[in-house]
Tab-separated table of C-alpha atoms in Angstrom:
chain	number	residue	atom	x	y	z
A	1	MET	CA	0.002	-0.120	-0.056
A	2	ALA	CA	2.612	2.478	0.970
A	3	ASN	CA	4.760	1.445	-2.093
A	4	ALA	CA	2.066	2.009	-4.443
A	5	HIS	CA	1.120	5.380	-2.936
A	6	HIS	CA	4.889	6.369	-3.374
A	7	ASP	CA	4.711	5.289	-6.909
A	8	LEU	CA	1.761	7.404	-7.661
A	9	GLN	CA	3.564	10.443	-5.897
A	10	THR	CA	6.662	9.847	-7.991
A	11	LEU	CA	4.390	9.504	-11.356
A	12	TRP	CA	2.537	12.503	-10.531
A	13	ARG	CA	6.162	14.431	-10.159
A	14	SER	CA	6.918	13.192	-13.468
A	15	ILE	CA	3.735	14.323	-15.111
A	16	ARG	CA	4.033	17.920	-13.478
A	17	GLN	CA	7.794	18.065	-14.912
A	18	ALA	CA	6.649	17.014	-18.255
A	19	GLY	CA	4.174	19.931	-18.289
A	20	GLY	CA	1.037	17.885	-18.035
A	21	THR	CA	-0.502	14.740	-18.698
A	22	ARG	CA	-0.764	14.827	-22.668
A	23	GLN	CA	2.886	15.960	-22.913
A	24	TYR	CA	3.966	13.243	-20.267
A	25	ILE	CA	2.146	10.524	-22.354
A	26	ASP	CA	3.515	11.781	-25.586
A	27	ALA	CA	6.973	11.694	-24.162
A	28	GLU	CA	6.585	8.330	-22.623
A	29	LEU	CA	5.247	6.666	-25.933
A	30	GLU	CA	8.318	8.066	-27.642
A	31	ARG	CA	10.595	6.917	-24.994
A	32	ARG	CA	9.009	3.231	-24.738
A	33	GLY	CA	9.187	3.040	-28.865
A	34	PHE	CA	5.404	2.861	-29.268
A	35	THR	CA	5.013	6.384	-31.141
A	36	VAL	CA	3.900	5.608	-34.910
A	37	GLN	CA	4.665	8.130	-37.504
A	38	ARG	CA	1.433	8.686	-39.475
A	39	ARG	CA	1.828	8.210	-43.011
A	40	GLU	CA	-0.515	7.690	-46.202
A	41	THR	CA	-1.550	3.982	-46.618
A	42	THR	CA	-2.192	4.312	-50.272
A	43	GLY	CA	0.308	1.933	-51.981
A	44	MET	CA	1.019	-0.108	-48.929
A	45	SER	CA	1.069	-3.957	-49.510
A	46	LYS	CA	-1.232	-6.139	-47.471
A	47	ARG	CA	1.632	-7.016	-45.200
A	48	GLN	CA	2.862	-3.517	-44.744
A	49	LEU	CA	-0.892	-2.253	-44.120
A	50	ALA	CA	-1.351	-4.984	-41.494
A	51	GLU	CA	1.755	-4.410	-39.626
A	52	TYR	CA	0.913	-0.403	-39.679
A	53	LYS	CA	-2.481	-1.155	-38.293
A	54	GLN	CA	-0.873	-3.469	-35.539
A	55	SER	CA	1.590	-0.638	-34.680
A	56	LEU	CA	-1.208	1.810	-34.237
A	57	LYS	CA	-3.039	-0.387	-32.128
A	58	ALA	CA	-0.176	-1.246	-29.858
A	59	GLU	CA	0.206	2.678	-29.574
A	60	ALA	CA	-3.344	3.168	-28.663
A	61	ALA	CA	-3.518	0.486	-25.837
A	62	GLU	CA	-0.300	1.919	-24.462
A	63	ARG	CA	-1.770	5.251	-24.440
A	64	ARG	CA	-4.829	4.081	-22.700
A	65	ALA	CA	-2.433	2.402	-19.884
A	66	LEU	CA	-0.658	5.479	-19.578
A	67	LYS	CA	-3.828	7.494	-19.151
A	68	LYS	CA	-5.265	5.398	-16.704
A	69	ALA	CA	-2.211	5.372	-14.560
A	70	ALA	CA	-2.050	9.196	-15.078
A	71	TRP	CA	-5.566	9.513	-13.753
A	72	GLN	CA	-4.563	7.282	-10.715
A	73	ALA	CA	-1.626	9.313	-10.024
A	74	TYR	CA	-4.016	12.690	-10.303
A	75	LYS	CA	-6.562	11.153	-8.002
A	76	ALA	CA	-3.688	10.385	-5.499
A	77	ASN	CA	-2.699	13.906	-5.437
A	78	HIS	CA	-6.151	15.707	-5.826
A	79	ILE	CA	-9.566	15.515	-4.014
A	80	VAL	CA	-11.397	15.314	-7.416
A	81	HIS	CA	-14.982	14.931	-5.991
A	82	LEU	CA	-16.576	14.923	-2.518
A	83	GLY	CA	-20.028	13.461	-3.231
A	84	ASP	CA	-23.595	14.334	-3.696
A	85	GLY	CA	-24.279	17.988	-3.515
A	86	VAL	CA	-20.814	19.180	-2.538
A	87	TYR	CA	-18.980	21.657	-5.011
A	88	PHE	CA	-15.369	21.098	-5.226
A	89	ASN	CA	-12.840	22.112	-7.886
A	90	ASP	CA	-9.184	21.307	-7.681
A	91	ILE	CA	-7.918	24.081	-9.726
A	92	ASP	CA	-9.563	26.896	-7.733
A	93	ASP	CA	-6.838	28.957	-6.070
A	94	PHE	CA	-9.199	31.912	-5.407
A	95	ASP	CA	-12.841	32.312	-4.581
A	96	ARG	CA	-14.768	35.470	-4.383
A	97	TRP	CA	-15.712	34.616	-0.804
A	98	ASP	CA	-12.094	34.214	0.275
A	99	LEU	CA	-10.739	36.934	2.646
A	100	PRO	CA	-8.631	39.439	0.996
A	101	GLU	CA	-5.562	38.369	2.987
A	102	PRO	CA	-6.565	35.003	4.442
A	103	GLU	CA	-2.867	34.513	5.616
A	104	ALA	CA	-3.016	37.287	7.926
A	105	ARG	CA	-6.269	36.097	9.428
A	106	GLN	CA	-4.606	32.824	9.964
A	107	ALA	CA	-1.603	34.292	11.863
A	108	GLU	CA	-3.994	36.432	13.780
A	109	ASN	CA	-5.859	33.520	15.027
A	110	GLU	CA	-2.556	31.429	15.477
A	111	ILE	CA	-3.753	28.645	13.475
A	112	PRO	CA	-1.915	26.314	11.153
A	113	ALA	CA	-1.256	27.705	7.720
A	114	LEU	CA	-3.030	25.283	5.295
A	115	GLU	CA	-2.814	26.698	1.841
A	116	ASN	CA	-4.464	23.635	0.010
A	117	PRO	CA	-5.844	20.158	0.654
A	118	ALA	CA	-2.336	18.430	0.486
A	119	ALA	CA	-1.164	20.717	3.312
A	120	LEU	CA	-4.361	19.601	5.248
A	121	ALA	CA	-3.714	15.866	4.485
A	122	GLU	CA	-0.141	16.094	5.449
A	123	ALA	CA	-1.255	18.032	8.845
A	124	LEU	CA	-3.548	15.065	9.727
A	125	GLY	CA	-1.187	12.405	8.847
A	126	LEU	CA	-3.410	11.234	5.802
A	127	SER	CA	-3.003	10.671	2.334
A	128	ILE	CA	-5.215	12.505	-0.101
A	129	ALA	CA	-7.185	9.438	-0.941
A	130	GLU	CA	-7.824	8.821	2.961
A	131	LEU	CA	-8.991	12.697	3.289
A	132	ARG	CA	-11.280	12.405	0.528
A	133	TRP	CA	-12.784	8.954	2.140
A	134	MET	CA	-13.399	10.681	5.504
A	135	ALA	CA	-15.042	13.926	4.039
A	136	TYR	CA	-17.111	12.286	1.075
A	137	HIS	CA	-20.781	12.606	1.475
A	138	ARG	CA	-23.361	10.163	0.166
A	139	ASP	CA	-27.148	10.692	0.627
A	140	LEU	CA	-27.430	6.909	0.833
A	141	ALA	CA	-24.494	4.995	2.241
A	142	GLU	CA	-23.587	1.456	3.152
A	143	LYS	CA	-20.989	2.610	5.569
A	144	ILE	CA	-20.358	5.629	7.359
A	145	HIS	CA	-17.787	7.005	9.919
A	146	TYR	CA	-19.669	6.905	12.832
A	147	ARG	CA	-21.363	4.443	15.390
A	148	ARG	CA	-25.028	5.412	16.892
A	149	PHE	CA	-25.964	4.854	20.427
A	150	THR	CA	-28.843	6.466	22.429
A	151	ILE	CA	-28.791	7.930	25.995
A	152	PRO	CA	-31.934	8.775	28.028
A	153	LYS	CA	-33.184	12.589	27.833
A	154	LYS	CA	-33.867	14.227	31.176
A	155	SER	CA	-37.189	15.295	29.801
A	156	GLY	CA	-38.073	11.946	28.618
A	157	GLY	CA	-37.492	9.801	25.571
A	158	GLU	CA	-34.029	9.022	23.860
A	159	ARG	CA	-31.216	11.458	22.477
A	160	ALA	CA	-29.169	9.931	19.445
A	161	ILE	CA	-25.493	10.188	19.867
A	162	TRP	CA	-23.330	9.725	16.677
A	163	ALA	CA	-19.812	8.947	17.988
A	164	PRO	CA	-17.018	9.052	15.139
A	165	LEU	CA	-14.853	5.962	14.603
A	166	PRO	CA	-11.308	6.183	15.487
A	167	LYS	CA	-9.736	7.581	12.531
A	168	LEU	CA	-12.082	10.320	12.011
A	169	LYS	CA	-11.989	11.038	15.689
A	170	ALA	CA	-8.519	11.371	15.503
A	171	ALA	CA	-8.783	13.917	12.759
A	172	GLN	CA	-11.465	15.974	14.512
A	173	ARG	CA	-9.118	15.974	17.517
A	174	TRP	CA	-6.585	17.487	15.795
A	175	VAL	CA	-8.856	20.070	14.072
A	176	LEU	CA	-10.325	20.932	17.761
A	177	ARG	CA	-6.950	21.295	19.238
A	178	GLU	CA	-5.013	23.050	16.382
A	179	ILE	CA	-7.738	25.053	14.984
A	180	VAL	CA	-11.191	25.470	16.737
A	181	GLU	CA	-10.105	25.880	20.344
A	182	ARG	CA	-8.101	28.792	18.925
A	183	LEU	CA	-10.818	30.897	17.280
A	184	PRO	CA	-12.333	33.640	19.417
A	185	VAL	CA	-15.529	33.083	21.529
A	186	HIS	CA	-17.727	35.389	23.598
A	187	GLY	CA	-17.330	35.950	27.648
A	188	ALA	CA	-20.956	34.738	28.186
A	189	ALA	CA	-20.035	31.471	26.842
A	190	HIS	CA	-19.530	28.980	29.715
A	191	GLY	CA	-19.833	25.402	28.054
A	192	PHE	CA	-16.876	23.274	26.810
A	193	LEU	CA	-14.080	25.882	27.804
A	194	PRO	CA	-11.091	25.600	30.115
A	195	GLY	CA	-11.616	27.017	33.673
A	196	ARG	CA	-15.443	27.165	32.894
A	197	SER	CA	-18.300	24.846	33.697
A	198	ILE	CA	-22.025	24.588	34.818
A	199	PHE	CA	-20.827	26.051	38.119
A	200	THR	CA	-19.095	29.121	36.653
A	201	ASN	CA	-22.228	29.663	34.387
A	202	ALA	CA	-24.615	29.266	37.526
A	203	LYS	CA	-22.441	31.418	39.754
A	204	ALA	CA	-22.807	34.578	37.212
A	205	HIS	CA	-26.560	34.457	38.337
A	206	SER	CA	-26.448	34.458	42.193
A	207	GLY	CA	-28.517	36.622	44.206
A	208	ALA	CA	-31.018	37.347	41.617
A	209	ARG	CA	-34.571	38.931	41.756
A	210	VAL	CA	-35.486	37.217	38.596
A	211	VAL	CA	-33.964	34.345	36.568
A	212	ILE	CA	-35.033	33.633	32.965
A	213	GLY	CA	-34.099	30.631	31.345
A	214	MET	CA	-34.293	29.968	27.344
A	215	ASP	CA	-33.242	27.107	25.351
A	216	LEU	CA	-32.312	27.025	21.559
A	217	GLN	CA	-34.135	24.212	19.669
A	218	ASP	CA	-32.607	21.486	17.892
A	219	PHE	CA	-29.192	23.434	18.424
A	220	PHE	CA	-26.742	20.930	17.031
A	221	PRO	CA	-28.878	20.180	13.975
A	222	SER	CA	-29.521	23.709	13.185
A	223	VAL	CA	-25.679	24.093	12.474
A	224	THR	CA	-25.344	22.921	8.899
A	225	TRP	CA	-22.072	22.236	7.377
A	226	ARG	CA	-22.220	25.478	5.200
A	227	ARG	CA	-22.403	27.321	8.434
A	228	VAL	CA	-19.439	25.367	9.810
A	229	LYS	CA	-17.571	26.052	6.503
A	230	GLY	CA	-18.148	29.829	7.065
A	231	VAL	CA	-16.436	29.552	10.350
A	232	PHE	CA	-13.456	28.099	8.722
A	233	ARG	CA	-13.626	30.772	5.903
A	234	HIS	CA	-13.832	33.574	8.615
A	235	ALA	CA	-10.740	32.024	10.607
A	236	GLY	CA	-8.629	32.447	7.365
A	237	TYR	CA	-9.003	29.415	5.159
A	238	ARG	CA	-9.683	29.277	1.428
A	239	GLU	CA	-12.447	27.493	-0.338
A	240	GLN	CA	-10.983	24.289	-0.711
A	241	VAL	CA	-9.617	23.789	2.870
A	242	SER	CA	-12.673	25.272	4.419
A	243	THR	CA	-14.931	22.785	2.502
A	244	LEU	CA	-12.978	19.863	3.582
A	245	LEU	CA	-12.670	20.837	7.366
A	246	ALA	CA	-16.646	21.457	7.377
A	247	LEU	CA	-17.051	18.076	6.187
A	248	LEU	CA	-14.959	16.282	8.520
A	249	CYS	CA	-16.710	18.061	11.227
A	250	THR	CA	-20.296	17.103	10.145
A	251	GLU	CA	-22.433	14.378	9.193
A	252	ALA	CA	-26.072	14.157	7.975
A	253	PRO	CA	-28.727	13.002	10.368
A	254	ARG	CA	-29.469	9.375	9.286
A	255	GLU	CA	-32.137	6.667	9.443
A	256	VAL	CA	-30.784	3.201	9.630
A	257	ILE	CA	-32.545	0.889	6.943
A	258	GLU	CA	-32.495	-2.671	6.536
A	259	HIS	CA	-33.054	-3.962	2.950
A	260	ASP	CA	-32.352	-7.282	1.274
A	261	GLY	CA	-30.024	-8.264	4.237
A	262	LYS	CA	-27.888	-5.065	3.784
A	263	THR	CA	-27.835	-2.131	6.208
A	264	PHE	CA	-28.057	1.419	4.545
A	265	PHE	CA	-27.768	4.837	6.302
A	266	ALA	CA	-30.147	7.360	4.700
A	267	ALA	CA	-29.490	10.981	5.086
A	268	LEU	CA	-32.631	12.894	6.403
A	269	GLY	CA	-31.173	16.222	5.810
A	270	PRO	CA	-28.264	18.419	5.249
A	271	ARG	CA	-24.888	17.626	7.097
A	272	CYS	CA	-24.757	19.233	10.400
A	273	LEU	CA	-22.631	18.935	13.845
A	274	PRO	CA	-23.308	15.602	15.153
A	275	GLN	CA	-23.867	15.153	18.951
A	276	GLY	CA	-20.738	12.880	19.798
A	277	ALA	CA	-18.052	14.354	17.605
A	278	PRO	CA	-15.417	16.187	19.819
A	279	THR	CA	-15.389	19.322	17.601
A	280	SER	CA	-19.079	20.072	17.972
A	281	PRO	CA	-19.331	21.896	21.310
A	282	ALA	CA	-16.285	24.096	20.338
A	283	LEU	CA	-17.795	24.989	16.911
A	284	THR	CA	-20.858	26.122	18.544
A	285	ASN	CA	-18.963	28.658	20.831
A	286	THR	CA	-17.256	30.120	18.056
A	287	LEU	CA	-20.202	30.227	15.510
A	288	CYS	CA	-22.133	31.684	18.319
A	289	LEU	CA	-19.643	34.711	18.791
A	290	ARG	CA	-22.187	37.136	16.924
A	291	LEU	CA	-25.302	35.803	18.625
A	292	ASP	CA	-23.517	36.161	22.032
A	293	ARG	CA	-22.480	39.689	21.342
A	294	ARG	CA	-25.967	40.856	20.225
A	295	ILE	CA	-27.653	39.109	23.225
A	296	ALA	CA	-25.170	40.314	25.824
A	297	GLY	CA	-25.438	43.984	24.392
A	298	LEU	CA	-29.232	43.886	24.643
A	299	ALA	CA	-29.283	42.347	28.201
A	300	ARG	CA	-26.660	44.968	29.482
A	301	GLN	CA	-28.722	47.728	28.087
A	302	GLN	CA	-31.861	46.475	29.894
A	303	GLY	CA	-30.116	45.707	33.172
A	304	TRP	CA	-29.806	41.921	32.933
A	305	ARG	CA	-26.776	39.521	33.363
A	306	TYR	CA	-26.417	37.187	30.456
A	307	THR	CA	-24.523	33.643	30.047
A	308	ARG	CA	-24.807	30.822	27.569
A	309	TYR	CA	-23.891	26.930	28.323
A	310	ALA	CA	-24.515	25.296	24.870
A	311	ASP	CA	-27.995	25.826	24.046
A	312	ASP	CA	-29.091	26.922	27.314
A	313	LEU	CA	-29.468	30.876	27.662
A	314	THR	CA	-29.788	32.385	30.978
A	315	PHE	CA	-30.687	35.917	32.079
A	316	SER	CA	-30.731	37.430	35.789
A	317	LEU	CA	-31.879	40.683	37.183
A	318	PRO	CA	-29.600	41.276	40.073
A	319	MET	CA	-30.975	42.533	43.275
A	320	ASP	CA	-29.409	46.007	43.063
A	321	GLY	CA	-30.225	46.326	39.639
A	322	ARG	CA	-33.492	47.841	37.972
A	323	SER	CA	-36.873	46.784	39.209
A	324	PRO	CA	-38.746	44.246	37.334
A	325	ALA	CA	-41.275	46.872	36.487
A	326	LYS	CA	-38.494	48.735	34.293
A	327	ALA	CA	-36.705	45.520	33.161
A	328	ARG	CA	-39.701	43.606	31.887
A	329	PRO	CA	-39.051	39.884	31.276
A	330	GLY	CA	-41.469	39.752	28.237
A	331	THR	CA	-39.547	42.708	26.285
A	332	LEU	CA	-36.517	40.848	26.945
A	333	ILE	CA	-37.756	37.385	25.728
A	334	GLY	CA	-39.361	38.785	22.671
A	335	ALA	CA	-36.031	40.543	21.691
A	336	VAL	CA	-33.904	37.503	22.289
A	337	ARG	CA	-36.372	35.475	20.157
A	338	ARG	CA	-35.876	37.887	17.223
A	339	ILE	CA	-32.002	37.879	17.579
A	340	ALA	CA	-31.763	34.202	17.680
A	341	GLU	CA	-34.015	33.758	14.583
A	342	ASP	CA	-31.788	36.355	12.826
A	343	GLU	CA	-28.659	34.465	13.629
A	344	GLY	CA	-30.198	31.259	12.292
A	345	PHE	CA	-31.615	29.687	15.548
A	346	ALA	CA	-34.934	29.273	17.221
A	347	VAL	CA	-35.918	29.746	20.744
A	348	ASN	CA	-37.843	26.605	22.041
A	349	PRO	CA	-41.001	28.351	23.521
A	350	ASP	CA	-41.968	25.258	25.692
A	351	LYS	CA	-38.683	25.655	27.520
A	352	THR	CA	-38.668	29.428	28.291
A	353	ARG	CA	-39.199	29.944	32.202
A	354	VAL	CA	-39.404	32.751	34.409
A	355	LEU	CA	-38.157	32.093	37.933
A	356	ARG	CA	-38.681	34.795	40.759
A	357	ARG	CA	-37.205	34.897	44.318
A	358	GLY	CA	-40.180	32.847	45.529
A	359	ASP	CA	-39.214	29.998	43.221
A	360	GLN	CA	-36.222	27.750	43.270
A	361	GLN	CA	-34.067	29.389	40.647
A	362	LYS	CA	-32.067	26.839	39.092
A	363	VAL	CA	-29.209	27.576	36.481
A	364	THR	CA	-27.730	24.506	34.542
A	365	GLY	CA	-29.137	22.051	37.244
A	366	LEU	CA	-27.690	24.312	40.319
A	367	VAL	CA	-29.643	26.539	42.765
A	368	VAL	CA	-28.551	30.204	42.841
A	369	ASN	CA	-31.278	31.704	45.174
A	370	GLY	CA	-29.501	33.946	47.703
A	371	ASP	CA	-25.955	35.360	47.828
A	372	GLY	CA	-24.328	31.961	48.591
A	373	PRO	CA	-22.713	29.941	45.696
A	374	PRO	CA	-24.615	27.681	43.564
A	375	ARG	CA	-25.423	24.484	45.204
A	376	VAL	CA	-26.996	20.987	44.082
A	377	PRO	CA	-30.651	20.785	44.852
A	378	ARG	CA	-31.361	19.274	48.658
A	379	THR	CA	-33.689	16.666	47.187
A	380	LEU	CA	-30.803	15.286	44.869
A	381	ARG	CA	-28.222	15.374	47.699
A	382	ARG	CA	-30.534	13.609	50.087
A	383	GLN	CA	-31.560	10.868	47.683
A	384	LEU	CA	-27.753	10.225	46.689
A	385	ARG	CA	-26.974	10.130	50.537
A	386	ALA	CA	-29.800	7.354	50.839
A	387	ALA	CA	-28.821	5.462	47.959
A	388	ILE	CA	-25.122	5.259	49.443
A	389	HIS	CA	-26.396	4.290	52.775
A	390	ASN	CA	-28.600	1.454	51.208
A	391	LEU	CA	-25.611	0.227	49.415
A	392	GLU	CA	-23.501	0.187	52.703
A	393	SER	CA	-26.288	-1.668	54.162
A	394	GLY	CA	-26.149	-4.262	51.513
A	395	ARG	CA	-29.536	-3.362	49.947
A	396	PRO	CA	-29.603	-3.443	46.104
A	397	LEU	CA	-30.194	-0.619	43.896
A	398	PRO	CA	-33.795	0.252	42.558
A	399	GLU	CA	-34.098	-1.507	39.015
A	400	ASP	CA	-34.072	2.178	37.221
A	401	GLU	CA	-30.832	3.235	39.088
A	402	THR	CA	-27.219	2.285	38.119
A	403	PHE	CA	-23.801	2.392	40.136
A	404	ALA	CA	-22.386	4.684	37.397
A	405	ARG	CA	-25.257	7.214	37.577
A	406	LEU	CA	-24.585	7.476	41.420
A	407	CYS	CA	-21.041	8.246	40.445
A	408	GLY	CA	-22.029	11.054	38.141
A	409	TYR	CA	-24.465	12.546	40.607
A	410	ALA	CA	-21.554	12.526	43.283
A	411	ALA	CA	-19.262	14.174	40.685
A	412	PHE	CA	-21.969	16.754	40.202
A	413	VAL	CA	-22.205	17.386	43.964
A	414	ASN	CA	-18.366	17.676	44.108
A	415	LEU	CA	-18.487	20.538	41.428
A	416	ALA	CA	-20.356	22.954	43.820
A	417	ASP	CA	-19.384	21.317	47.053
A	418	ALA	CA	-15.982	19.761	47.139
A	419	ASP	CA	-16.052	18.470	50.911
A	420	GLU	CA	-19.431	16.718	50.565
A	421	GLY	CA	-18.953	15.517	47.046
A	422	ARG	CA	-15.527	14.070	47.606
A	423	ALA	CA	-17.144	12.125	50.666
A	424	MET	CA	-19.664	10.682	48.498
A	425	LEU	CA	-17.320	9.857	45.821
A	426	ASP	CA	-14.820	8.107	48.350
A	427	ALA	CA	-17.811	6.227	49.678
A	428	LEU	CA	-18.783	4.891	46.094
A	429	TYR	CA	-15.128	4.142	45.266
A	430	ALA	CA	-14.861	2.400	48.702
A	431	LEU	CA	-18.132	0.328	47.777
A	432	ALA	CA	-16.855	-0.537	44.139
A	433	ALA	CA	-13.300	-1.891	45.581
A	434	LYS	CA	-15.364	-4.136	48.157
A	435	ALA	CA	-17.550	-5.572	45.387
A	436	ALA	CA	-14.510	-6.371	43.200
A	437	GLY	CA	-12.358	-7.990	45.749
């Protein structure tokens, strides 16, 4: 495999040195002794005519073989095509949507200079053929680069997770580490960022008169591959590289179909950010930069605090801020809905909630009532302590509960209260060690 790839690379260099495919083939035919000088056949004997025709056939056969090899060499060094509905042109070196000085923007963002698909493939440790294979789109595919599984939703039902297979996952992690995490995000974003968490998100809203929570509907599916491509274009990459990066980071929502003993994956819509890809959360943060700027400016103007954790928008009115009569929740909610729609998102009306001082004000699962730090709801902490006690007493867990989930709850408590959370985790680890040994 490696030798074949090296041979194709060598062949393509020879073609370029010759000035192109046609020039290379003509030179090779001459070098190999297959070139036939055309001449008038009138006056040839039958034998001469037969020999002349035979030599022409041999030249034509050799030309076809050389053209086939040249095409293989071209494909080994060019993307050629990326599938259904995807525009790609290998010879494009400038597009009207490219930034005037893209290299300067790349330097400003401190991201790798990727001039063309070959540079991207080299950076990812892939051949051009492997890069094309991972980025290629089919509306109906027998194989895809993801595995599907589901997890239960908090609100009921199941959420489909599409986890990339190892080779694509490695490429996505490189894109995340070297490019996406270096792009600017707004200070209001708290999800999937170093030093930020659901705790820092909730802490920004402690001691509030009113807390408003709003959710963006179908958050990841609404970020299509063309929007992701725009992120990479804005970062400073040209058309070809941006197209490939966007395809590497997206996949179409698909339905699994069984037909005649075969499994097919049918696209249900355009490629979008899959829940399960390591690049998806960070891409939403940089893509939401303008959304966050606009909403933060609106909130500040009306006296509200604002944060965003993924698709969860939170606003709060501080105790020493404007009175609720002047900072009307309905006015804010309507304006935010309009901004979200203008930025290509939609607010889920069923998940908009207004929480006043008499309510339990929860932000990303933590209670923020009063001036103290955010805390895990008392009910959850009591249930977790009771579950640990039951396990220590030898009683089994309820059928709908798992040990792994208890550990997750304990880690959640640890995020807000290190002492209590650590004690719970230690107790669970001790139970696990006892069961194992």
